[in-house]
GROMACS .gro file of C-alpha atoms in nm:
model
  359
    1MET     CA    1   0.387  -0.110  -2.654
    2ALA     CA    2   0.623  -0.399  -2.590
    3LEU     CA    3   0.773  -0.441  -2.247
    4LEU     CA    4   1.099  -0.258  -2.199
    5ARG     CA    5   1.419  -0.448  -2.247
    6GLY     CA    6   1.681  -0.483  -1.980
    7LYS     CA    7   1.737  -0.684  -1.663
    8GLU     CA    8   1.536  -0.450  -1.441
    9SER     CA    9   1.236  -0.475  -1.676
   10TYR     CA   10   1.215  -0.853  -1.652
   11LEU     CA   11   1.312  -0.853  -1.285
   12LEU     CA   12   1.029  -0.618  -1.190
   13LEU     CA   13   0.777  -0.822  -1.386
   14VAL     CA   14   0.895  -1.159  -1.252
   15THR     CA   15   0.906  -1.054  -0.887
   16THR     CA   16   0.562  -0.892  -0.894
   17LEU     CA   17   0.415  -1.197  -1.069
   18MET     CA   18   0.572  -1.425  -0.809
   19LEU     CA   19   0.441  -1.214  -0.521
   20SER     CA   20   0.090  -1.215  -0.671
   21ILE     CA   21   0.089  -1.592  -0.723
   22ILE     CA   22   0.223  -1.649  -0.371
   23GLY     CA   23  -0.058  -1.423  -0.254
   24ILE     CA   24  -0.325  -1.639  -0.419
   25VAL     CA   25  -0.170  -1.955  -0.272
   26PHE     CA   26  -0.166  -1.817   0.082
   27VAL     CA   27  -0.507  -1.651   0.052
   28TYR     CA   28  -0.625  -2.008  -0.018
   29SER     CA   29  -0.445  -2.142   0.288
   30ALA     CA   30  -0.519  -1.854   0.525
   31GLY     CA   31  -0.874  -1.767   0.425
   32THR     CA   32  -1.053  -2.090   0.331
   33TYR     CA   33  -1.173  -2.174   0.683
   34TRP     CA   34  -1.264  -1.813   0.764
   35SER     CA   35  -1.456  -1.793   0.435
   36ALA     CA   36  -1.642  -2.117   0.503
   37VAL     CA   37  -1.749  -2.003   0.850
   38HIS     CA   38  -1.834  -1.637   0.784
   39TYR     CA   39  -1.924  -1.640   0.414
   40SER     CA   40  -2.084  -1.981   0.368
   41GLY     CA   41  -2.230  -2.027   0.021
   42LYS     CA   42  -2.026  -1.745  -0.133
   43MET     CA   43  -1.726  -1.770  -0.363
   44PRO     CA   44  -1.410  -1.857  -0.164
   45PHE     CA   45  -1.150  -1.586  -0.116
   46TYR     CA   46  -0.884  -1.756  -0.327
   47MET     CA   47  -1.119  -1.779  -0.627
   48LYS     CA   48  -1.204  -1.410  -0.596
   49GLN     CA   49  -0.835  -1.328  -0.562
   50SER     CA   50  -0.764  -1.526  -0.879
   51ILE     CA   51  -1.026  -1.321  -1.065
   52TYR     CA   52  -0.881  -0.999  -0.921
   53PHE     CA   53  -0.539  -1.111  -1.045
   54VAL     CA   54  -0.667  -1.155  -1.400
   55VAL     CA   55  -0.831  -0.811  -1.385
   56ALA     CA   56  -0.508  -0.663  -1.246
   57ILE     CA   57  -0.302  -0.806  -1.533
   58VAL     CA   58  -0.552  -0.665  -1.785
   59VAL     CA   59  -0.523  -0.324  -1.614
   60PHE     CA   60  -0.143  -0.351  -1.632
   61LEU     CA   61  -0.147  -0.438  -2.004
   62ILE     CA   62  -0.380  -0.147  -2.078
   63THR     CA   63  -0.181   0.096  -1.863
   64ILE     CA   64   0.152   0.034  -2.037
   65ARG     CA   65  -0.012   0.142  -2.364
   66LEU     CA   66  -0.170   0.466  -2.240
   67ASN     CA   67   0.058   0.748  -2.350
   68ILE     CA   68  -0.185   0.995  -2.189
   69LEU     CA   69  -0.033   0.892  -1.855
   70ARG     CA   70   0.264   1.114  -1.949
   71GLU     CA   71   0.049   1.428  -1.961
   72GLN     CA   72   0.028   1.666  -1.666
   73SER     CA   73  -0.328   1.764  -1.762
   74PHE     CA   74  -0.439   1.402  -1.720
   75TRP     CA   75  -0.292   1.377  -1.370
   76LYS     CA   76  -0.440   1.711  -1.269
   77MET     CA   77  -0.786   1.581  -1.361
   78ALA     CA   78  -0.712   1.246  -1.193
   79TYR     CA   79  -0.608   1.430  -0.876
   80ILE     CA   80  -0.931   1.633  -0.874
   81PHE     CA   81  -1.134   1.317  -0.941
   82SER     CA   82  -0.967   1.139  -0.647
   83LEU     CA   83  -1.055   1.433  -0.420
   84ILE     CA   84  -1.418   1.407  -0.530
   85LEU     CA   85  -1.415   1.036  -0.443
   86LEU     CA   86  -1.266   1.115  -0.101
   87VAL     CA   87  -1.557   1.352  -0.036
   88LEU     CA   88  -1.815   1.103  -0.162
   89VAL     CA   89  -1.683   0.826   0.062
   90LEU     CA   90  -1.763   1.042   0.367
   91ILE     CA   91  -2.131   1.077   0.271
   92PRO     CA   92  -2.357   0.832   0.460
   93GLY     CA   93  -2.523   0.590   0.220
   94ILE     CA   94  -2.238   0.614  -0.029
   95GLY     CA   95  -1.939   0.537   0.190
   96LEU     CA   96  -1.923   0.190   0.349
   97VAL     CA   97  -1.801   0.140   0.706
   98ARG     CA   98  -1.566  -0.150   0.773
   99ASN     CA   99  -1.371  -0.208   1.093
  100GLY     CA  100  -1.454   0.142   1.214
  101SER     CA  101  -1.339   0.325   0.899
  102GLN     CA  102  -1.562   0.473   0.629
  103SER     CA  103  -1.311   0.417   0.350
  104TRP     CA  104  -1.497   0.230   0.074
  105ILE     CA  105  -1.754   0.314  -0.193
  106GLY     CA  106  -1.991   0.036  -0.295
  107LEU     CA  107  -2.067  -0.017  -0.665
  108GLY     CA  108  -2.309  -0.309  -0.661
  109PRO     CA  109  -2.108  -0.619  -0.570
  110LEU     CA  110  -1.782  -0.425  -0.607
  111THR     CA  111  -1.614  -0.189  -0.362
  112ILE     CA  112  -1.336   0.062  -0.424
  113GLN     CA  113  -1.111   0.241  -0.176
  114PRO     CA  114  -1.050   0.598  -0.302
  115ALA     CA  115  -0.743   0.645  -0.081
  116GLU     CA  116  -0.555   0.388  -0.291
  117LEU     CA  117  -0.611   0.587  -0.610
  118THR     CA  118  -0.539   0.914  -0.432
  119LYS     CA  119  -0.190   0.805  -0.328
  120ILE     CA  120  -0.102   0.748  -0.693
  121THR     CA  121  -0.251   1.072  -0.825
  122VAL     CA  122  -0.087   1.288  -0.557
  123ILE     CA  123   0.259   1.144  -0.622
  124VAL     CA  124   0.250   1.164  -1.002
  125TYR     CA  125   0.081   1.507  -1.013
  126LEU     CA  126   0.336   1.645  -0.767
  127SER     CA  127   0.614   1.494  -0.978
  128HIS     CA  128   0.499   1.695  -1.280
  129ILE     CA  129   0.493   2.017  -1.076
  130LEU     CA  130   0.830   1.954  -0.909
  131ALA     CA  131   0.989   1.880  -1.248
  132GLN     CA  132   0.898   2.232  -1.365
  133HIS     CA  133   1.115   2.390  -1.096
  134LYS     CA  134   1.415   2.576  -1.232
  135THR     CA  135   1.748   2.471  -1.091
  136GLY     CA  136   1.909   2.730  -0.864
  137LYS     CA  137   1.586   2.881  -0.730
  138PRO     CA  138   1.428   2.803  -0.390
  139ILE     CA  139   1.202   2.501  -0.434
  140VAL     CA  140   0.988   2.537  -0.120
  141ASN     CA  141   0.637   2.623  -0.234
  142TRP     CA  142   0.309   2.635  -0.041
  143ARG     CA  143   0.133   2.484  -0.342
  144HIS     CA  144   0.322   2.158  -0.299
  145GLY     CA  145   0.210   2.132   0.062
  146ALA     CA  146  -0.151   2.214  -0.027
  147ILE     CA  147  -0.163   1.935  -0.288
  148LEU     CA  148  -0.057   1.691  -0.017
  149LEU     CA  149  -0.251   1.825   0.282
  150LEU     CA  150  -0.593   1.843   0.119
  151PRO     CA  151  -0.623   1.468   0.052
  152VAL     CA  152  -0.449   1.390   0.383
  153ALA     CA  153  -0.719   1.582   0.571
  154LEU     CA  154  -0.997   1.400   0.383
  155ILE     CA  155  -0.840   1.058   0.440
  156MET     CA  156  -0.799   1.128   0.812
  157LEU     CA  157  -1.173   1.198   0.834
  158GLN     CA  158  -1.242   0.836   0.736
  159PRO     CA  159  -1.014   0.770   0.939
  160ASP     CA  160  -0.731   0.580   0.765
  161PHE     CA  161  -0.403   0.656   0.938
  162GLY     CA  162  -0.214   0.383   0.750
  163SER     CA  163  -0.282   0.538   0.408
  164VAL     CA  164  -0.191   0.884   0.540
  165PHE     CA  165   0.139   0.756   0.679
  166ILE     CA  166   0.231   0.586   0.349
  167LEU     CA  167   0.139   0.893   0.143
  168VAL     CA  168   0.316   1.146   0.366
  169VAL     CA  169   0.640   0.946   0.393
  170SER     CA  170   0.646   0.885   0.017
  171VAL     CA  171   0.587   1.252  -0.067
  172PHE     CA  172   0.844   1.370   0.187
  173LEU     CA  173   1.107   1.148   0.022
  174LEU     CA  174   0.996   1.287  -0.312
  175PHE     CA  175   1.045   1.642  -0.181
  176PHE     CA  176   1.392   1.546  -0.057
  177VAL     CA  177   1.491   1.402  -0.395
  178ALA     CA  178   1.356   1.715  -0.566
  179GLY     CA  179   1.584   1.936  -0.354
  180TYR     CA  180   1.387   2.053  -0.050
  181PRO     CA  181   1.633   2.178   0.217
  182LEU     CA  182   1.713   1.946   0.508
  183LYS     CA  183   1.641   2.214   0.769
  184LEU     CA  184   1.280   2.213   0.655
  185TYR     CA  185   1.246   1.848   0.760
  186ALA     CA  186   1.335   1.933   1.121
  187MET     CA  187   1.043   2.174   1.130
  188ILE     CA  188   0.818   1.920   0.959
  189MET     CA  189   0.911   1.660   1.222
  190LEU     CA  190   0.815   1.897   1.502
  191VAL     CA  191   0.484   1.973   1.334
  192GLY     CA  192   0.433   1.602   1.275
  193VAL     CA  193   0.488   1.515   1.641
  194ALA     CA  194   0.247   1.790   1.745
  195GLY     CA  195  -0.006   1.663   1.492
  196LEU     CA  196   0.031   1.306   1.620
  197VAL     CA  197  -0.033   1.419   1.976
  198GLY     CA  198  -0.339   1.605   1.854
  199LEU     CA  199  -0.469   1.300   1.669
  200ILE     CA  200  -0.427   1.086   1.981
  201ALA     CA  201  -0.604   1.345   2.194
  202THR     CA  202  -0.903   1.364   1.958
  203ALA     CA  203  -0.939   0.985   1.919
  204PRO     CA  204  -0.869   0.780   2.236
  205TYR     CA  205  -0.866   0.453   2.040
  206ARG     CA  206  -0.528   0.556   1.893
  207LEU     CA  207  -0.384   0.582   2.245
  208LYS     CA  208  -0.515   0.232   2.317
  209ARG     CA  209  -0.335   0.107   2.006
  210ILE     CA  210  -0.009   0.257   2.128
  211GLU     CA  211  -0.060   0.105   2.473
  212ALA     CA  212  -0.137  -0.230   2.311
  213PHE     CA  213   0.182  -0.197   2.105
  214LEU     CA  214   0.393  -0.132   2.414
  215ASP     CA  215   0.236  -0.421   2.606
  216PRO     CA  216  -0.015  -0.628   2.405
  217TRP     CA  217  -0.035  -0.885   2.688
  218ALA     CA  218  -0.184  -0.623   2.923
  219ASP     CA  219  -0.516  -0.656   2.735
  220PRO     CA  220  -0.479  -0.971   2.523
  221LEU     CA  221  -0.851  -1.014   2.454
  222VAL     CA  222  -0.934  -0.661   2.334
  223SER     CA  223  -0.682  -0.393   2.235
  224GLY     CA  224  -0.386  -0.633   2.218
  225PHE     CA  225  -0.574  -0.922   2.060
  226GLN     CA  226  -0.444  -0.898   1.702
  227ALA     CA  227  -0.085  -0.835   1.809
  228VAL     CA  228  -0.090  -1.128   2.052
  229GLN     CA  229  -0.243  -1.371   1.801
  230SER     CA  230   0.008  -1.264   1.537
  231LEU     CA  231   0.301  -1.325   1.769
  232MET     CA  232   0.154  -1.660   1.871
  233ALA     CA  233   0.148  -1.755   1.504
  234ILE     CA  234   0.508  -1.648   1.443
  235GLY     CA  235   0.679  -1.756   1.766
  236PRO     CA  236   0.641  -2.136   1.754
  237ALA     CA  237   0.692  -2.159   1.375
  238GLY     CA  238   1.071  -2.163   1.389
  239ILE     CA  239   1.291  -2.172   1.081
  240PHE     CA  240   1.079  -2.396   0.859
  241GLY     CA  241   0.727  -2.347   0.997
  242HIS     CA  242   0.455  -2.606   1.056
  243GLY     CA  243   0.410  -2.680   0.685
  244PHE     CA  244   0.186  -2.537   0.415
  245GLY     CA  245  -0.178  -2.543   0.521
  246GLN     CA  246  -0.088  -2.629   0.882
  247SER     CA  247  -0.148  -2.289   1.040
  248ARG     CA  248  -0.332  -2.295   1.371
  249GLN     CA  249  -0.407  -1.926   1.409
  250LYS     CA  250  -0.618  -1.914   1.092
  251PHE     CA  251  -0.888  -2.118   1.269
  252LEU     CA  252  -1.073  -1.810   1.398
  253TYR     CA  253  -0.792  -1.696   1.628
  254LEU     CA  254  -0.630  -1.433   1.408
  255PRO     CA  255  -0.911  -1.214   1.266
  256GLU     CA  256  -0.933  -1.192   0.884
  257PRO     CA  257  -0.606  -1.386   0.838
  258GLN     CA  258  -0.620  -1.347   0.458
  259ASN     CA  259  -0.593  -0.968   0.482
  260ASP     CA  260  -0.359  -0.745   0.681
  261PHE     CA  261  -0.205  -1.031   0.883
  262ILE     CA  262  -0.146  -1.278   0.602
  263TYR     CA  263   0.231  -1.246   0.656
  264ALA     CA  264   0.183  -1.396   1.004
  265ILE     CA  265   0.019  -1.703   0.845
  266ILE     CA  266   0.302  -1.725   0.590
  267LEU     CA  267   0.560  -1.721   0.870
  268GLU     CA  268   0.358  -1.976   1.068
  269GLU     CA  269   0.337  -2.220   0.778
  270VAL     CA  270   0.673  -2.180   0.602
  271GLY     CA  271   0.877  -2.026   0.884
  272LEU     CA  272   1.165  -1.783   0.878
  273ILE     CA  273   1.293  -1.920   0.547
  274GLY     CA  274   0.964  -1.852   0.370
  275GLY     CA  275   0.939  -1.509   0.528
  276LEU     CA  276   1.287  -1.419   0.405
  277VAL     CA  277   1.194  -1.529   0.053
  278ILE     CA  278   0.903  -1.284   0.059
  279LEU     CA  279   1.133  -1.008   0.185
  280ALA     CA  280   1.387  -1.089  -0.087
  281LEU     CA  281   1.118  -1.060  -0.356
  282PHE     CA  282   1.015  -0.719  -0.223
  283VAL     CA  283   1.378  -0.604  -0.211
  284LEU     CA  284   1.430  -0.710  -0.573
  285THR     CA  285   1.106  -0.537  -0.675
  286ILE     CA  286   1.215  -0.213  -0.511
  287TYR     CA  287   1.566  -0.242  -0.659
  288ALA     CA  288   1.426  -0.289  -1.010
  289GLY     CA  289   1.186   0.003  -0.960
  290TYR     CA  290   1.459   0.241  -0.848
  291LYS     CA  291   1.672   0.123  -1.141
  292PHE     CA  292   1.391   0.238  -1.371
  293ALA     CA  293   1.399   0.579  -1.199
  294VAL     CA  294   1.775   0.620  -1.241
  295GLN     CA  295   1.746   0.541  -1.612
  296ALA     CA  296   1.448   0.773  -1.669
  297LYS     CA  297   1.483   1.016  -1.960
  298ASN     CA  298   1.323   1.317  -1.788
  299ARG     CA  299   1.277   1.461  -1.441
  300THR     CA  300   0.902   1.399  -1.429
  301SER     CA  301   0.943   1.026  -1.485
  302TYR     CA  302   1.236   1.016  -1.242
  303TYR     CA  303   1.037   1.180  -0.963
  304ALA     CA  304   0.718   0.983  -1.029
  305ILE     CA  305   0.890   0.644  -1.036
  306ILE     CA  306   1.085   0.729  -0.720
  307GLY     CA  307   0.760   0.825  -0.545
  308LEU     CA  308   0.561   0.520  -0.661
  309VAL     CA  309   0.835   0.270  -0.575
  310THR     CA  310   0.881   0.436  -0.236
  311MET     CA  311   0.508   0.401  -0.175
  312LEU     CA  312   0.530   0.027  -0.241
  313MET     CA  313   0.833   0.000  -0.014
  314VAL     CA  314   0.674   0.193   0.275
  315GLN     CA  315   0.349  -0.004   0.253
  316ALA     CA  316   0.529  -0.340   0.254
  317PHE     CA  317   0.751  -0.233   0.543
  318LEU     CA  318   0.456  -0.101   0.745
  319ASN     CA  319   0.251  -0.418   0.701
  320ILE     CA  320   0.540  -0.648   0.794
  321ALA     CA  321   0.639  -0.423   1.087
  322VAL     CA  322   0.283  -0.445   1.224
  323VAL     CA  323   0.277  -0.824   1.191
  324ILE     CA  324   0.606  -0.878   1.376
  325GLY     CA  325   0.528  -0.617   1.643
  326LEU     CA  326   0.764  -0.334   1.548
  327VAL     CA  327   0.489  -0.068   1.519
  328PRO     CA  328   0.131  -0.031   1.648
  329VAL     CA  329  -0.143  -0.214   1.461
  330THR     CA  330  -0.280  -0.026   1.162
  331GLY     CA  331  -0.487  -0.150   0.871
  332VAL     CA  332  -0.248  -0.177   0.576
  333THR     CA  333  -0.241  -0.457   0.319
  334LEU     CA  334   0.074  -0.640   0.213
  335PRO     CA  335   0.126  -0.538  -0.154
  336PHE     CA  336   0.041  -0.808  -0.412
  337ILE     CA  337  -0.021  -1.068  -0.139
  338SER     CA  338  -0.309  -0.963   0.088
  339TYR     CA  339  -0.663  -1.047  -0.020
  340GLY     CA  340  -0.856  -0.766  -0.188
  341GLY     CA  341  -0.938  -0.648  -0.539
  342THR     CA  342  -0.868  -0.279  -0.486
  343SER     CA  343  -0.527  -0.350  -0.334
  344LEU     CA  344  -0.413  -0.598  -0.601
  345VAL     CA  345  -0.541  -0.398  -0.898
  346THR     CA  346  -0.387  -0.079  -0.756
  347MET     CA  347  -0.048  -0.248  -0.718
  348TRP     CA  348  -0.051  -0.362  -1.081
  349LEU     CA  349  -0.172  -0.021  -1.191
  350ILE     CA  350   0.139   0.125  -1.024
  351ILE     CA  351   0.364  -0.124  -1.203
  352GLY     CA  352   0.196  -0.036  -1.533
  353ILE     CA  353   0.249   0.337  -1.473
  354ILE     CA  354   0.617   0.274  -1.394
  355TYR     CA  355   0.662   0.087  -1.723
  356GLN     CA  356   0.479   0.358  -1.916
  357LEU     CA  357   0.684   0.640  -1.760
  358ALA     CA  358   1.007   0.450  -1.824
  359LYS     CA  359   0.917   0.405  -2.190
   0.00000   0.00000   0.00000
């Protein structure tokens, strides 16, 4: 299948390629020292990220040719498979624990994060079901909620609040586009607030994160450490930054600077101007994605593309909001840019699915 014609087709491809290449460049800058200190003798992060990028492009090229991705039966099986993976990741000996979360499955030298695949399968499977609804009849259906809540419960057991937030917000927007009544959202918000209070009560570390968000300087060496180091990277950088490769916080101050907080290193090195360029690329990516949705030939593709693009948007917003101190710290990668094979390949898988559905 050739790539689709039209401005949005080329725009989406160009912006995502640019974001991925920028990601490799700044993984090199942000992670080289951390890699040398903590992973001496192993392949540097930027070389791994380059390999992940090649794999991601291969996945994209394969995905745009898979017509089976249009079939509801395929996504039903993919949804069930993702649930199985979410159960497996909770089994000791199979699931790997990193930074307090048991969210990865090890396959020899490789690791996969089932929650990333689950977000895709939930959105596209729900899109097929919502598209079957007959206009003029009440759309609220317990089945829709069950398809969402089952994986949410399994992901929270890991726990991975960031993935849950991204998935829930994306699906709620999908429900709104599909015609769910506005009054239902008021009830959902009340339930959500109650659920958040319950989550905080059952896990005190979440309360510490909120306290650290409100005043990171109250405990700058423990609960507020990441937030403080991120702000110390951003604050002195100014409009143009200290120059590429001249970050100070990457020298073992900001933990894992090539991952969730890579945007802080970008701002530190290339300043406000560089940060705005990244934001502009994400805005153009989201614009092109929504353009695909508007031009979709059927409701299933329309809903699925809306949901997938929204997921990218929410994840990018959440990561950047954490870095600049707008929301409490949560472990979410910056799409296309943060170091990690699962994240990068998943992002390009999403782009491939969007192209296939817009065919």
